[in-house]
Coordinates of N, CA and C and ligand atoms in Angstrom, one line a residue:
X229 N -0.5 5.7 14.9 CA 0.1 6.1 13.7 C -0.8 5.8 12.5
X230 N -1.3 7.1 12.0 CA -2.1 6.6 11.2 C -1.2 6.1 9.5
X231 N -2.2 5.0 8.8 CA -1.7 4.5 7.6 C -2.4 4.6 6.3
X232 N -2.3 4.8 5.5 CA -3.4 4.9 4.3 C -3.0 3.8 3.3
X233 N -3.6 2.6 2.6 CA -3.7 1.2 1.8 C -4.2 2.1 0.8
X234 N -3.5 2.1 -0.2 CA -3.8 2.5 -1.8 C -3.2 2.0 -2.8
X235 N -3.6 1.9 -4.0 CA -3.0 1.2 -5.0 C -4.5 0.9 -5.9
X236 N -4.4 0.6 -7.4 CA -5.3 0.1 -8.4 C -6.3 -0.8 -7.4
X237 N -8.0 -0.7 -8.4 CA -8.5 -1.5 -7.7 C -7.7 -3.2 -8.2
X238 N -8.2 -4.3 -7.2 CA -8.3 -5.3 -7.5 C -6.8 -5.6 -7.2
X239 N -5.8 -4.7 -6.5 CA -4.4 -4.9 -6.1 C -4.5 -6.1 -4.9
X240 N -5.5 -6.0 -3.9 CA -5.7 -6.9 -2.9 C -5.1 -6.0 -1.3
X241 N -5.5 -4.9 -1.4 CA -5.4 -3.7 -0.2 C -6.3 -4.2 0.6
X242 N -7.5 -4.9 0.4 CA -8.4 -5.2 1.1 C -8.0 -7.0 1.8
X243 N -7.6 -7.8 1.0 CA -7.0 -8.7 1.2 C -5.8 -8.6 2.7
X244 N -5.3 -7.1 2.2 CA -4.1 -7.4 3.0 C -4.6 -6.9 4.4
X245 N -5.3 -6.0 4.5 CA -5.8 -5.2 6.1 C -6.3 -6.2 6.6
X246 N -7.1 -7.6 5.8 CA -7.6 -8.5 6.5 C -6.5 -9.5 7.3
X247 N -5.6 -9.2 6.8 CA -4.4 -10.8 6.7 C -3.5 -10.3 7.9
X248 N -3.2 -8.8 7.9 CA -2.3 -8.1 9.4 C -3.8 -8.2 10.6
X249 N -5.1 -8.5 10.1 CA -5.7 -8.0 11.8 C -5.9 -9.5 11.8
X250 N -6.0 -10.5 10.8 CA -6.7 -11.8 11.6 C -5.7 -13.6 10.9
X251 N -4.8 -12.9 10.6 CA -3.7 -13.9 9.8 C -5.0 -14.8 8.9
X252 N -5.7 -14.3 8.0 CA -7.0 -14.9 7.3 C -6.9 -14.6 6.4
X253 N -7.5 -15.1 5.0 CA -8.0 -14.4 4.1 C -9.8 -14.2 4.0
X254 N -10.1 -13.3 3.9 CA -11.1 -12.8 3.7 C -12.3 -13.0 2.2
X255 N -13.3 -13.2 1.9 CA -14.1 -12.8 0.7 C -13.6 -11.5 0.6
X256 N -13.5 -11.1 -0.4 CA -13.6 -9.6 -0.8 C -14.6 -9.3 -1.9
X257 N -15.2 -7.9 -1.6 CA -15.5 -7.2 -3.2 C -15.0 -6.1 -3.2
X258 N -15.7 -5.9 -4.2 CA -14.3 -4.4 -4.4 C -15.1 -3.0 -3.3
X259 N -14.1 -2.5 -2.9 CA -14.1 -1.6 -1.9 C -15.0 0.1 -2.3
X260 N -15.9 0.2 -1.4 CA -16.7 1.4 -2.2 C -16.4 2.4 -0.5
X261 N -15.7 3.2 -1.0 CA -15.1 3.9 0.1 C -14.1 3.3 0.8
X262 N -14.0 3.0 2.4 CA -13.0 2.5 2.8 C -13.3 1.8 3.9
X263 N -12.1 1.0 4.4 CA -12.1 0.3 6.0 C -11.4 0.7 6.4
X264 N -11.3 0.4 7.9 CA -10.5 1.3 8.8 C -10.3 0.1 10.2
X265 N -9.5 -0.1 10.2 CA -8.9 -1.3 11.6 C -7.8 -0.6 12.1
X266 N -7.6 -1.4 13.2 CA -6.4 -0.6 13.9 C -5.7 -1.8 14.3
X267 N -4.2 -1.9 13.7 CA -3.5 -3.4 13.3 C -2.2 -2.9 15.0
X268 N -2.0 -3.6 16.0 CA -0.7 -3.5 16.6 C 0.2 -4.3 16.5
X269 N 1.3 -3.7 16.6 CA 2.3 -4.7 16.0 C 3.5 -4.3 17.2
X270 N 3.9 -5.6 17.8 CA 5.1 -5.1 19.2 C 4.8 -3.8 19.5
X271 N 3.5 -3.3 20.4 CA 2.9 -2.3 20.8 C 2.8 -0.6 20.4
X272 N 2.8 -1.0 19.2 CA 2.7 -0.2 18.1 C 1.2 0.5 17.4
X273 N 0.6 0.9 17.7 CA -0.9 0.8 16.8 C -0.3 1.8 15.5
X274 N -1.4 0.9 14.7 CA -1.1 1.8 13.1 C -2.9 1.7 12.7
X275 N -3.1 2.9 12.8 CA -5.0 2.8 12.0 C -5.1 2.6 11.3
X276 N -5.2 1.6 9.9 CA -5.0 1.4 8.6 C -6.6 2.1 8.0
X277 N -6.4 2.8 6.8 CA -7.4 2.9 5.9 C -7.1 2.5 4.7
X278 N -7.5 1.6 4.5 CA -8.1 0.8 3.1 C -9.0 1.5 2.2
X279 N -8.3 2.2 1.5 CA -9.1 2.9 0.3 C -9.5 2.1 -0.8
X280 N -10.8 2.5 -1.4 CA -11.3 2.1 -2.7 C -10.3 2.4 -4.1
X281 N -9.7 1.4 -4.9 CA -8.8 1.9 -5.8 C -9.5 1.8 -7.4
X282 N -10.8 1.6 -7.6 CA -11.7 2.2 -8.3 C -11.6 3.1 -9.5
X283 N -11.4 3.5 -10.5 CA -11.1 4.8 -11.3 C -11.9 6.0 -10.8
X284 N -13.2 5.4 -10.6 CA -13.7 6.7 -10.0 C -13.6 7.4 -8.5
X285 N -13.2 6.1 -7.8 CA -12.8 6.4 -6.3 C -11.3 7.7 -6.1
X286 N -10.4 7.6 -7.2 CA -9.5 7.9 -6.9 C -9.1 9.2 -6.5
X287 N -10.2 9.7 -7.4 CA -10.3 11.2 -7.1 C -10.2 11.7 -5.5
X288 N -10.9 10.6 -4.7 CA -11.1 11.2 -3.5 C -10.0 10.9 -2.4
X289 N -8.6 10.3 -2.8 CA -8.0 9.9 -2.0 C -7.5 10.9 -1.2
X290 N -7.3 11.8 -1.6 CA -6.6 12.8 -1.3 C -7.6 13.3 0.3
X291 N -8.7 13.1 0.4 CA -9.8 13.4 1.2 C -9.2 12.5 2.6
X292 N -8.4 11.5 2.5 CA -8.1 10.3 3.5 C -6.3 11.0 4.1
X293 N -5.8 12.2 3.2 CA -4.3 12.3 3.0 C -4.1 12.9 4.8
X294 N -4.7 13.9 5.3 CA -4.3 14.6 6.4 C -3.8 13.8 8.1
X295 N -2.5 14.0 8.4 CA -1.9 13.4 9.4 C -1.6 11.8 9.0
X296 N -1.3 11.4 7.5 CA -1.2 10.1 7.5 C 0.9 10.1 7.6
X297 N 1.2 9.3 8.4 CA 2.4 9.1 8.5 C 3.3 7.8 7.5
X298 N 1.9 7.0 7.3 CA 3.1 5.7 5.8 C 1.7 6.0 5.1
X299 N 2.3 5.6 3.8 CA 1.3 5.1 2.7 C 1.7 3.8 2.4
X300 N 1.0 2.8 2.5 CA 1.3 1.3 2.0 C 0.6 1.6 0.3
X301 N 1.2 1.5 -0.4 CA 0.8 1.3 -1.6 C 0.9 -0.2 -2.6
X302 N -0.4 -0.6 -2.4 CA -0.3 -1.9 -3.2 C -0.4 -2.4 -4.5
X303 N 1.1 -3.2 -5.1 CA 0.7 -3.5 -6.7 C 0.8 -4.5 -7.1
X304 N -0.5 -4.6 -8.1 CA -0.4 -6.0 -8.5 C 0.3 -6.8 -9.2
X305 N 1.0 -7.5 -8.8 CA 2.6 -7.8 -9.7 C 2.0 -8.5 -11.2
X306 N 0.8 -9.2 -11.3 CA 1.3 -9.5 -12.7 C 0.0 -8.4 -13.5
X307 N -0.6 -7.6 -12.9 CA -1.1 -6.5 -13.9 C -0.4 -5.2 -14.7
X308 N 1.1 -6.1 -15.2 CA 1.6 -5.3 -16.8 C 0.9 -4.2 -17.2
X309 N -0.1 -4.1 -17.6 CA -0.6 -3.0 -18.1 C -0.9 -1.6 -17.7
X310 N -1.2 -2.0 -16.6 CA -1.5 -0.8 -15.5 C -0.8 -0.2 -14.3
X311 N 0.2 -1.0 -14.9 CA 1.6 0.0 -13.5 C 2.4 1.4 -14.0
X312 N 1.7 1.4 -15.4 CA 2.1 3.1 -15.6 C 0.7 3.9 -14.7
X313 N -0.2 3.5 -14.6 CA -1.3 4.4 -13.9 C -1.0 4.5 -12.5
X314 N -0.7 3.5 -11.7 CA -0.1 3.0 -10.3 C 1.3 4.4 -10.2
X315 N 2.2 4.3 -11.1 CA 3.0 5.4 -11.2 C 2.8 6.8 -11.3
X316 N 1.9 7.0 -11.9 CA 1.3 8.5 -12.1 C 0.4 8.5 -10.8
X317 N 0.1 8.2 -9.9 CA -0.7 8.0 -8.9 C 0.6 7.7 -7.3
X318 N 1.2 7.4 -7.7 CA 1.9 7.3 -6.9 C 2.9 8.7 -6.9
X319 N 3.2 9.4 -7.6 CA 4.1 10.6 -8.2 C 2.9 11.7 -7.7
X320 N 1.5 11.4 -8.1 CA 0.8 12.7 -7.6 C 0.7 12.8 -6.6
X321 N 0.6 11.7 -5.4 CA 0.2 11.4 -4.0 C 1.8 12.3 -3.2
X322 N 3.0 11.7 -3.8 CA 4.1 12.1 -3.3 C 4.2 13.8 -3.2
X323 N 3.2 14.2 -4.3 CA 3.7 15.8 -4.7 C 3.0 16.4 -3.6
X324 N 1.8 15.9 -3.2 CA 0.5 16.3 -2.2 C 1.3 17.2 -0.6
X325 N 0.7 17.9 -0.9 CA 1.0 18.6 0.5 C 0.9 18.3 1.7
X326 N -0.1 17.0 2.0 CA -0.3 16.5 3.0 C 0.2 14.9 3.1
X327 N 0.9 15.1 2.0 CA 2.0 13.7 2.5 C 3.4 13.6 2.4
X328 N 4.0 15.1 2.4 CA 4.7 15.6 2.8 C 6.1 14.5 3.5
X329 N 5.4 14.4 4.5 CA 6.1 13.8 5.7 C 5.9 12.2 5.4
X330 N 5.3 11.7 4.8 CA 4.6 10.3 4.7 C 5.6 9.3 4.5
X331 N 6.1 8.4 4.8 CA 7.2 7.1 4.5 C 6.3 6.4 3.3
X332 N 6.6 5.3 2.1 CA 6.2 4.6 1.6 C 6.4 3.4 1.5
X333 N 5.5 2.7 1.8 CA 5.9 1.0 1.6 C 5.0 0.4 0.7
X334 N 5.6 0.2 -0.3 CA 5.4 -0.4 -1.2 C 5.0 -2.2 -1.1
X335 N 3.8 -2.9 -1.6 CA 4.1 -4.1 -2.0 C 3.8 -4.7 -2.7
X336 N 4.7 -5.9 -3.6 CA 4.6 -5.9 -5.1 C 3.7 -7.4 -4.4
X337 N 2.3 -7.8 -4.5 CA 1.6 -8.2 -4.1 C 1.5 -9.4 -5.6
X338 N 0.8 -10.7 -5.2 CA 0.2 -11.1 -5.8 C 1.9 -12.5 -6.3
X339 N 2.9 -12.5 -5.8 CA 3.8 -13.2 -6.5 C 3.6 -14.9 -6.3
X340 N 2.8 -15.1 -6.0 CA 1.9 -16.1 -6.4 C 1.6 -16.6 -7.6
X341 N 1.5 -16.0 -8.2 CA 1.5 -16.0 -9.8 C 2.1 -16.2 -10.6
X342 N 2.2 -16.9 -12.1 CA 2.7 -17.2 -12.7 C 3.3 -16.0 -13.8
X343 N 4.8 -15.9 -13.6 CA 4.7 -14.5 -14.9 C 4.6 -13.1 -14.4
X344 N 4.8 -12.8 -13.1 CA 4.5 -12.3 -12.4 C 5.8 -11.3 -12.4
X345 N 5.3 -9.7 -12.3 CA 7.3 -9.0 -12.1 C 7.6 -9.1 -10.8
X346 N 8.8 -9.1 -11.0 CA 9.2 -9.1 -9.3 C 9.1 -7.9 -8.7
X347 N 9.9 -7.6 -7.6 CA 10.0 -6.3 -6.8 C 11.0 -5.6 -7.4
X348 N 11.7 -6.2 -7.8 CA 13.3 -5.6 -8.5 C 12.6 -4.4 -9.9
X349 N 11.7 -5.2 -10.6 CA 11.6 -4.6 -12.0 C 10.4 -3.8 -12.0
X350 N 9.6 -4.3 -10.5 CA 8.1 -2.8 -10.1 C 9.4 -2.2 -9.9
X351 N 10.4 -2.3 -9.4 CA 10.9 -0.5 -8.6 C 11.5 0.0 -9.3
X352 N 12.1 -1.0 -10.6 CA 13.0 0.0 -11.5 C 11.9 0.6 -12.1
X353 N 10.5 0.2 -12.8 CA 9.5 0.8 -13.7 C 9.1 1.9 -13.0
X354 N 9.0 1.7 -11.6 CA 8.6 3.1 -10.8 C 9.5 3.8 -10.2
X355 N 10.8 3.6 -11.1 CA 12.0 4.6 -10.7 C 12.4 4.9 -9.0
X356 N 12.1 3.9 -8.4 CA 11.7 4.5 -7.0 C 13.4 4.7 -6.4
X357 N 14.3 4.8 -7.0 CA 15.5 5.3 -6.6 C 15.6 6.5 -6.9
X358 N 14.8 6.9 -7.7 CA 15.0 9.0 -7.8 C 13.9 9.0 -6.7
X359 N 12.8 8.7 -5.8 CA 12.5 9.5 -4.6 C 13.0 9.8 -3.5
X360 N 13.9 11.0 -3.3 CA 15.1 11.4 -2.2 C 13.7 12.0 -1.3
X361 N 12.9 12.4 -1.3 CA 12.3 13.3 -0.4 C 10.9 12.6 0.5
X362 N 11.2 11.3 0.3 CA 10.5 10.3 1.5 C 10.7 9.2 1.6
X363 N 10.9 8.8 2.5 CA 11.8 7.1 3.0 C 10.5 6.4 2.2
X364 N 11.4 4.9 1.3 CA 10.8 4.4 0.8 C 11.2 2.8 1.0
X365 N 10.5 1.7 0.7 CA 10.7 0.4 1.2 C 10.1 -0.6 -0.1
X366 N 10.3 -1.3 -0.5 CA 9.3 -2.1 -1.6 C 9.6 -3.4 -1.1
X367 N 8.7 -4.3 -1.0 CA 8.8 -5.7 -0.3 C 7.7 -6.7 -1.1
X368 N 8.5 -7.4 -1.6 CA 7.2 -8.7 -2.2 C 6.3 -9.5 -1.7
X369 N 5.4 -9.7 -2.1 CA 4.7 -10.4 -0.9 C 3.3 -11.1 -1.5
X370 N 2.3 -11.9 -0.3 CA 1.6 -12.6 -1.3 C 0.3 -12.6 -0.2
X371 N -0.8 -11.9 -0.7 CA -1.8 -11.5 0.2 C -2.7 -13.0 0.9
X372 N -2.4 -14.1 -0.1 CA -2.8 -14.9 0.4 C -2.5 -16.1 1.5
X373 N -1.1 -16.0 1.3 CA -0.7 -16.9 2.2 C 0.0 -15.8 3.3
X374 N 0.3 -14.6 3.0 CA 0.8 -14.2 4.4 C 2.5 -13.2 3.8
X375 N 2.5 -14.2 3.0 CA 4.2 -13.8 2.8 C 4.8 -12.5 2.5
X376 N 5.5 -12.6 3.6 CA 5.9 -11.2 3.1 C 5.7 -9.7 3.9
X377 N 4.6 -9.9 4.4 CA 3.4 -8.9 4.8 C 4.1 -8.5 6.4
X378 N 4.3 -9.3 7.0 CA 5.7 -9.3 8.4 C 6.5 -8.5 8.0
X379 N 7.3 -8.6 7.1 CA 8.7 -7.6 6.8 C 8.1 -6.6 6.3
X380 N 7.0 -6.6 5.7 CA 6.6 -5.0 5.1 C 6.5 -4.4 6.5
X381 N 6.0 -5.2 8.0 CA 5.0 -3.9 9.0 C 6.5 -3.9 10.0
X382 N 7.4 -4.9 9.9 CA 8.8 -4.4 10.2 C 9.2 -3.4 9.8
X383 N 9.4 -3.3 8.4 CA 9.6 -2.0 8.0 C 9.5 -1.0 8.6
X384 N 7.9 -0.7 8.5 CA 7.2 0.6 9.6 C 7.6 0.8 10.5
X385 N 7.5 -0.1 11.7 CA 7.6 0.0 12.8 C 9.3 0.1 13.2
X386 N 10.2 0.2 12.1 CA 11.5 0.4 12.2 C 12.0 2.0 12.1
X387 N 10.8 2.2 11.6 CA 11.0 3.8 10.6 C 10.5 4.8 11.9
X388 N 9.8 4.2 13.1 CA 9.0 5.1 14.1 C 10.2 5.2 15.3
X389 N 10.5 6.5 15.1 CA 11.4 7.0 16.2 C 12.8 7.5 15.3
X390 N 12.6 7.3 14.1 CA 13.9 7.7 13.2 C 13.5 9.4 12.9
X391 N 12.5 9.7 12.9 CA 11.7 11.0 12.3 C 12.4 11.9 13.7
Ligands
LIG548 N1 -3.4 -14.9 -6.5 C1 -3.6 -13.9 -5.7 N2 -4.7 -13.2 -5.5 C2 -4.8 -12.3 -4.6 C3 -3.7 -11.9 -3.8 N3 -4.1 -10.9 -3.0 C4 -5.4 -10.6 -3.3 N4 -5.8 -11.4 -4.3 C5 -7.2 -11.5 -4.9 O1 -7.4 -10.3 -5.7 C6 -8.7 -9.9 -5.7 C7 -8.9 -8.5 -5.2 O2 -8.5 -8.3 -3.9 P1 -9.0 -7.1 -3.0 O3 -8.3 -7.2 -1.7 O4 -10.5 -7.1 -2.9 O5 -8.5 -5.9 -3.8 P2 -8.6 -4.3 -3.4 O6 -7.2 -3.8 -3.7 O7 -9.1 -4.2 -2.1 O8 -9.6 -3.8 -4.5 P3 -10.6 -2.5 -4.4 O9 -11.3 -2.5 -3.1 O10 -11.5 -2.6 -5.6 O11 -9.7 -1.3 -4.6 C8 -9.4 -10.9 -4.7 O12 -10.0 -11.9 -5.5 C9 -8.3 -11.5 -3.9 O13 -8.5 -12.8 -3.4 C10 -2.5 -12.6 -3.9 O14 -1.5 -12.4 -3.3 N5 -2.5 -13.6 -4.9
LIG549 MG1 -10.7 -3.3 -1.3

């Protein structure tokens, strides 16, 4: 089952593909193209691609869109400023012809933090109760210690055989 990891740079997409294949945290830098592991979960494979979320990368996401079944979309809970861009990115990915079919799971990442929004008030800012036209999931969670990141790939793997 393939997966696509997107979201702003510096959301921690790369944090998290490290934390489902090796319960670790990883060094990171910022992502210049993408990674690609293959995470199983109760005999499940999901191919994750870890996109670069970069301003200039973004253009190309669309290039990673074909046969993807979830989009994990990662946001950074206390970056305020930039979850109107995360929404217009998220709204254009939805419109895409080749994600069509795609489930989303959202994670409000980073709640670690002090000041931080929750999941409640990412989904009201991303209106995510008007998307009728693909199963959607938002789950909080914290790339560093792990939390959270279990019930997001529950999710998934809940959603496979519902289609
Ligand atoms: N406090 C805190 N920091 C985090 C968390 N998750 C990731 N980070 C940090 O955020 C920074 C960016 O993480 P990355 O995983 O490299 O971010 P990315 O989304 O892959 O960024 P790009 O590859 O540039 O798109 C790193 O310094 C991480 O250690 C978290 O849950 N809490
Ligand atoms: Mg990265």
């Amino acid at each position: 089952h393939k997966v696509i990891i997107v979201g702003l740079d510096n959301a921690g997409k790369t944090t998290i593909l490290y934390q489902f294949l090796m319960n670790e945290v990883v060094h990171t830098s910022p992502t210049i193209g993408s990674n690609v592991e293959e995470i199983v979960v109760k005999n499940t494979h999901f191919l994750m691609w870890d996109i670069g979320g970069q301003e200039s990368l973004r253009s190309s996401w669309n290039t990673y869109y074909s046969n993807t079944e979830f989009i994990i979309l990662v946001v950074d809970s206390i970056d305020r400023e930039r979850l109107s861009i995360t929404k217009e990115e998220l709204y254009r990915m939805l419109a895409h012809e080749d994600l069509r079919k795609a489930a989303v799971l959202i994670f409000a990442n980073k709640q670690d933090m002090k000041g931080c929004m929750t999941a409640a008030e990412i989904s009201a800012y991303l209106t995510l109760s008007s998307i009728k036209d693909h199963p959607w999931h938002i789950q909080s969670c914290c790339a560093l210690t792990g939390e959270g990141l279990c019930q997001g790939l529950e999710w998934m793997t809940s959603r496979i055989g519902v289609r």
